[in-house]
Amino acid sequence: MIVVPGTASQVLAHRVAELLGAELAGVTCRRFPDGELYLRVEGDFRGEECVVVQSTPPPQDRNIFELLALLETLRDAGAAELTAAVPYLAYGRQDRAFKPGEAVTSRVLAKHVSLNADRFIGVNLHKRSILDYFDVEAVELDASPLLGRYFRQRLKGRRAVIAPDAGASGMAEKVAEVLGCEHDHLEKKRLGPGEVVLQQKELDVEGVQVVLVDDIIDSGGSMVEAMKAIESQGAESVHVSCVHALATGSAIARLLAGGASEVAGTDTIASQVSVISVAEMLASVLK
Ligand code: R5P
């Protein structure tokens, strides 16, 4: 097996290759003065099983085009089996046309990945139904237990897991299962990008170390509002966590200034808070 790193996931690809004892392919990836991509893969890929590891955080369209170019180039180079391991899949929020005429961009992306990949592996997709848009085998991995294990090591004493909205309540349940504690979720209403309101809800968090979990931290707005609700009810500390730390702009500073004891994310996106690795989970399905 040969692991082929995309520029957005170089460290993760290296970790996965090491765990698999697989070769890590050399890739030259640079930009022409006008921004267009020059890409070249080095090695003999004929008859090989290849795994491209490339996340698609911002700049999404660049990372997506690089992913598609890697897949097609490896196919051209004679790869026998191609897996697209995309730890963070962009465009998950536009998984359907909410108004007539809107592009279902998550389907556009899935269809294009399916042109050359034989298999897709993603981690905590924004909606599980996105798997149906792929024309090839598509698998979703769940990093929630990894968040649970991380906090099991760090937090002793009374703990609780809270999700900022109903969409993340399943994640909260799985994290709580690992921690052996209670879980709950808040009700969120989005007013606009980075602007949310949460409904008042009584939580049993007095004197408790609270782990807040969500699939994505983008502007940090959802987590900031959730922290306010939790702190006002006497929580001992709030530990903010997510799978995909998009953390745009000053999101992390905003969370820390808002009272988070820490912000922890996985390395599906290489970020300042990528302290939990999904490499073992990826490697175990690739074996
Ligand atoms: C939305 O449904 C997602 O699960 C996250 O809650 C959202 O993307 C977080 O965005 P932000 O950090 O901007 O509030």
Coordinates of C-alpha atoms and ligand atoms in Angstrom, one line a residue:
M1 CA 0.0 0.0 0.0
I2 CA 1.2 3.5 -0.8
V3 CA 0.0 6.5 1.2
V4 CA -0.2 9.7 -0.9
P5 CA -0.3 12.9 1.1
G6 CA -2.2 16.0 0.0
T7 CA -0.9 19.3 1.2
A8 CA -3.7 19.8 3.7
S9 CA -3.0 16.5 5.5
Q10 CA 0.8 16.0 5.4
V11 CA 1.3 15.2 9.0
L12 CA -1.7 12.9 9.3
A13 CA -0.8 11.1 6.1
H14 CA 2.7 10.5 7.5
R15 CA 1.3 9.1 10.8
V16 CA -1.1 6.8 8.9
A17 CA 1.8 5.5 6.7
E18 CA 3.9 4.9 9.7
L19 CA 1.1 3.0 11.5
L20 CA 0.5 0.9 8.3
G21 CA 4.2 0.4 7.6
A22 CA 3.4 1.7 4.2
E23 CA 5.4 3.8 1.8
L24 CA 4.7 7.5 1.8
A25 CA 4.7 8.8 -1.8
G26 CA 6.6 11.9 -2.8
V27 CA 4.3 14.6 -4.2
T28 CA 5.4 17.9 -5.7
C29 CA 2.7 20.4 -5.4
R30 CA 3.2 24.1 -6.3
R31 CA 1.4 27.0 -7.8
F32 CA 1.9 28.8 -11.0
P33 CA 2.1 32.6 -10.6
D34 CA -1.6 32.9 -11.4
G35 CA -2.5 30.4 -8.7
E36 CA -3.0 27.3 -10.9
L37 CA -1.9 24.0 -9.6
Y38 CA 1.2 22.1 -10.7
L39 CA 1.2 18.6 -9.3
R40 CA 3.4 15.5 -9.8
V41 CA 3.5 12.2 -8.0
E42 CA 6.8 10.4 -7.7
G43 CA 7.1 6.6 -7.8
D44 CA 5.8 3.5 -9.4
F45 CA 2.1 3.1 -8.7
R46 CA 1.4 0.4 -11.2
G47 CA -0.8 -2.3 -9.7
E48 CA -0.6 -0.7 -6.2
E49 CA -3.2 0.0 -3.7
C50 CA -3.0 3.7 -3.0
V51 CA -4.6 5.9 -0.4
V52 CA -4.8 9.6 -0.9
V53 CA -5.1 11.5 2.4
Q54 CA -6.3 15.0 1.8
S55 CA -8.7 17.1 3.9
T56 CA -10.7 19.9 2.4
P57 CA -10.8 22.8 4.8
P58 CA -10.4 26.4 3.6
P59 CA -9.3 27.2 1.0
Q60 CA -11.8 24.4 0.1
D61 CA -11.8 24.7 -3.6
R62 CA -8.0 24.5 -3.8
N63 CA -7.8 21.5 -1.5
I64 CA -10.7 19.8 -3.4
F65 CA -9.1 20.4 -6.8
E66 CA -5.8 19.0 -5.5
L67 CA -7.6 15.9 -4.1
L68 CA -9.3 15.3 -7.5
A69 CA -6.0 15.9 -9.4
L70 CA -4.2 13.4 -7.1
L71 CA -6.8 10.8 -7.7
E72 CA -6.8 11.2 -11.5
T73 CA -3.0 11.3 -11.7
L74 CA -2.7 8.1 -9.6
R75 CA -5.3 6.4 -11.8
D76 CA -3.3 7.5 -14.9
A77 CA -0.1 6.2 -13.3
G78 CA -1.7 2.7 -13.1
A79 CA -2.8 2.5 -9.4
A80 CA -5.0 -0.6 -9.1
E81 CA -7.1 0.5 -6.1
L82 CA -7.6 4.0 -5.0
T83 CA -9.0 5.1 -1.7
A84 CA -9.8 8.8 -1.0
A85 CA -9.4 9.4 2.7
V86 CA -10.9 12.8 3.3
P87 CA -10.9 13.4 7.0
Y88 CA -12.8 16.7 6.7
L89 CA -15.2 16.8 3.8
A90 CA -16.2 20.3 2.8
Y91 CA -19.6 21.5 1.7
G92 CA -21.4 19.2 4.2
R93 CA -23.8 22.0 5.1
Q94 CA -25.2 22.3 1.6
D95 CA -26.4 18.7 1.5
R96 CA -29.6 19.5 -0.2
A97 CA -31.3 22.3 -2.1
F98 CA -33.0 24.4 0.6
K99 CA -34.5 26.7 -2.1
P100 CA -35.3 25.9 -5.7
G101 CA -32.3 26.3 -7.9
E102 CA -29.6 25.9 -5.2
A103 CA -26.6 23.7 -6.0
V104 CA -26.3 20.6 -3.8
T105 CA -22.6 21.2 -3.5
S106 CA -21.9 18.2 -1.3
R107 CA -23.3 16.0 -4.1
V108 CA -21.2 17.7 -6.7
L109 CA -18.1 17.0 -4.6
A110 CA -19.1 13.3 -3.9
K111 CA -19.7 12.7 -7.7
H112 CA -16.3 14.1 -8.6
V113 CA -14.5 12.0 -6.0
S114 CA -16.3 8.9 -7.3
L115 CA -14.9 9.5 -10.8
N116 CA -11.5 8.0 -9.9
A117 CA -11.7 6.7 -6.3
D118 CA -12.8 3.2 -5.6
R119 CA -13.6 4.0 -2.0
F120 CA -14.2 7.1 0.1
I121 CA -13.5 7.3 3.8
G122 CA -14.7 10.4 5.7
V123 CA -14.8 11.3 9.4
N124 CA -17.9 12.7 11.1
L125 CA -19.7 14.0 8.0
H126 CA -22.0 16.9 8.7
K127 CA -24.9 14.6 7.5
R128 CA -24.6 10.9 7.2
S129 CA -26.8 11.0 4.2
I130 CA -24.0 12.5 2.1
L131 CA -22.6 9.0 1.9
D132 CA -25.4 8.2 -0.6
Y133 CA -24.1 10.8 -3.0
F134 CA -21.0 8.7 -3.7
D135 CA -21.1 6.2 -6.6
V136 CA -18.5 4.1 -4.9
E137 CA -18.2 2.4 -1.5
A138 CA -18.3 5.2 1.1
V139 CA -17.6 4.9 4.8
E140 CA -18.0 7.3 7.7
L141 CA -15.8 7.0 10.7
D142 CA -16.7 8.4 14.1
A143 CA -14.1 10.2 16.2
S144 CA -16.4 10.8 19.2
P145 CA -14.9 7.9 21.2
L146 CA -11.4 9.5 20.7
L147 CA -12.7 12.7 22.3
G148 CA -14.0 10.6 25.1
R149 CA -10.7 8.9 25.7
Y150 CA -8.8 12.2 25.6
F151 CA -10.9 13.7 28.4
R152 CA -11.0 10.4 30.4
Q153 CA -7.2 10.8 30.7
R154 CA -7.4 14.5 31.6
L155 CA -10.4 15.0 33.8
K156 CA -11.0 13.2 37.1
G157 CA -14.0 13.8 39.3
R158 CA -17.5 14.8 38.3
R159 CA -17.9 15.2 34.5
A160 CA -20.8 15.8 32.1
V161 CA -21.0 16.1 28.3
I162 CA -23.1 18.8 26.7
A163 CA -23.8 19.4 23.0
P164 CA -24.6 23.0 21.9
D165 CA -27.5 21.7 19.7
A166 CA -29.6 18.7 19.0
G167 CA -27.5 17.8 15.9
A168 CA -24.5 17.0 18.1
S169 CA -26.5 15.1 20.8
G170 CA -25.5 11.7 19.3
M171 CA -21.8 12.7 19.6
A172 CA -22.4 13.9 23.2
E173 CA -23.9 10.5 24.0
K174 CA -20.9 8.6 22.6
V175 CA -18.4 10.8 24.4
A176 CA -20.3 10.4 27.7
E177 CA -20.4 6.7 27.2
V178 CA -16.6 6.6 27.2
L179 CA -16.5 9.0 30.2
G180 CA -19.2 7.1 32.1
C181 CA -21.2 10.3 32.8
E182 CA -24.4 12.1 31.9
H183 CA -25.0 14.0 28.7
D184 CA -27.4 16.6 27.5
H185 CA -27.9 19.1 24.7
L186 CA -29.0 22.7 24.3
E187 CA -31.4 24.0 21.7
K188 CA -29.7 26.4 19.2
K189 CA -31.2 28.8 16.7
R190 CA -28.9 30.2 14.0
L191 CA -29.5 33.9 13.2
G192 CA -26.6 34.2 10.7
P193 CA -23.0 33.1 10.2
G194 CA -21.3 33.2 13.6
E195 CA -24.5 34.4 15.3
V196 CA -26.6 32.0 17.3
V197 CA -29.0 32.1 20.2
L198 CA -29.6 29.3 22.7
Q199 CA -32.8 28.6 24.5
Q200 CA -32.6 28.7 28.3
K201 CA -32.4 25.2 29.7
E202 CA -31.7 23.9 33.2
L203 CA -28.7 21.7 33.3
D204 CA -27.3 19.6 36.1
V205 CA -23.8 21.0 35.9
E206 CA -23.2 22.7 39.4
G207 CA -19.6 21.9 40.4
V208 CA -19.1 19.7 37.3
Q209 CA -16.3 19.6 34.7
V210 CA -18.3 20.0 31.5
V211 CA -17.0 18.8 28.1
L212 CA -18.7 20.6 25.3
V213 CA -18.7 18.6 22.0
D214 CA -19.7 19.4 18.4
D215 CA -18.7 18.1 15.0
I216 CA -17.4 21.5 13.8
I217 CA -16.1 24.7 15.4
D218 CA -16.2 27.4 12.8
S219 CA -16.5 30.9 14.1
G220 CA -16.8 29.6 17.6
G221 CA -20.2 31.3 18.1
S222 CA -22.1 28.2 19.0
M223 CA -19.6 27.2 21.6
V224 CA -19.3 30.7 23.1
E225 CA -23.1 30.8 23.7
A226 CA -23.1 27.3 25.1
M227 CA -20.3 28.2 27.5
K228 CA -22.3 31.2 28.8
A229 CA -25.3 28.9 29.5
I230 CA -23.2 26.4 31.3
E231 CA -21.0 28.8 33.3
S232 CA -24.1 30.7 34.5
Q233 CA -25.3 27.4 36.0
G234 CA -22.2 26.9 38.2
A235 CA -20.0 24.5 36.2
E236 CA -16.6 24.0 37.7
S237 CA -14.9 24.2 34.2
V238 CA -15.8 24.0 30.6
H239 CA -13.6 22.0 28.1
V240 CA -14.5 22.8 24.5
S241 CA -14.0 20.1 21.9
C242 CA -14.8 19.2 18.3
V243 CA -13.8 16.8 15.6
H244 CA -13.2 19.4 12.9
A245 CA -11.5 22.6 14.1
L246 CA -12.1 24.9 11.2
A247 CA -11.6 27.6 13.8
T248 CA -11.8 30.5 11.3
G249 CA -10.5 33.9 12.2
S250 CA -10.0 34.4 16.0
A251 CA -12.4 31.6 17.0
I252 CA -9.9 29.9 19.3
A253 CA -9.0 33.2 21.1
R254 CA -12.8 34.0 21.3
L255 CA -13.3 30.6 23.1
L256 CA -10.4 31.0 25.5
A257 CA -11.4 34.6 26.3
G258 CA -15.0 33.3 26.8
G259 CA -13.7 31.1 29.7
A260 CA -12.9 27.7 28.1
S261 CA -10.3 25.8 30.1
E262 CA -9.1 24.4 26.9
V263 CA -10.0 23.9 23.3
A264 CA -9.3 20.4 21.8
G265 CA -9.9 19.1 18.3
T266 CA -8.7 16.3 16.2
D267 CA -6.2 16.4 13.3
T268 CA -8.8 15.9 10.6
I269 CA -7.9 19.5 10.0
A270 CA -4.4 20.6 10.9
S271 CA -5.0 23.4 13.4
Q272 CA -3.6 25.0 16.5
V273 CA -5.8 22.8 18.6
S274 CA -5.3 19.4 16.9
V275 CA -4.3 17.5 20.0
I276 CA -6.3 14.3 19.2
S277 CA -5.2 12.1 16.3
V278 CA -7.5 10.1 14.0
A279 CA -4.5 8.4 12.5
E280 CA -5.0 5.0 14.3
M281 CA -8.7 5.0 13.5
L282 CA -7.9 5.6 9.8
A283 CA -5.1 3.1 9.7
S284 CA -7.2 0.4 11.2
V285 CA -9.9 0.6 8.5
L286 CA -7.2 0.8 5.8
K287 CA -5.4 -2.3 7.0
Ligands
R5P1 C1 -23.7 23.2 12.7 O1 -24.8 22.6 12.6 C2 -22.5 22.6 13.2 O2 -22.7 21.3 13.8 C3 -21.7 23.5 14.1 O3 -22.5 23.7 15.3 C4 -21.4 24.8 13.4 O4 -20.7 24.6 12.2 C5 -20.5 25.6 14.4 O5 -20.3 26.8 13.8 P1 -19.8 28.1 14.6 O6 -18.6 27.7 15.3 O7 -19.6 29.2 13.6 O8 -20.9 28.4 15.6

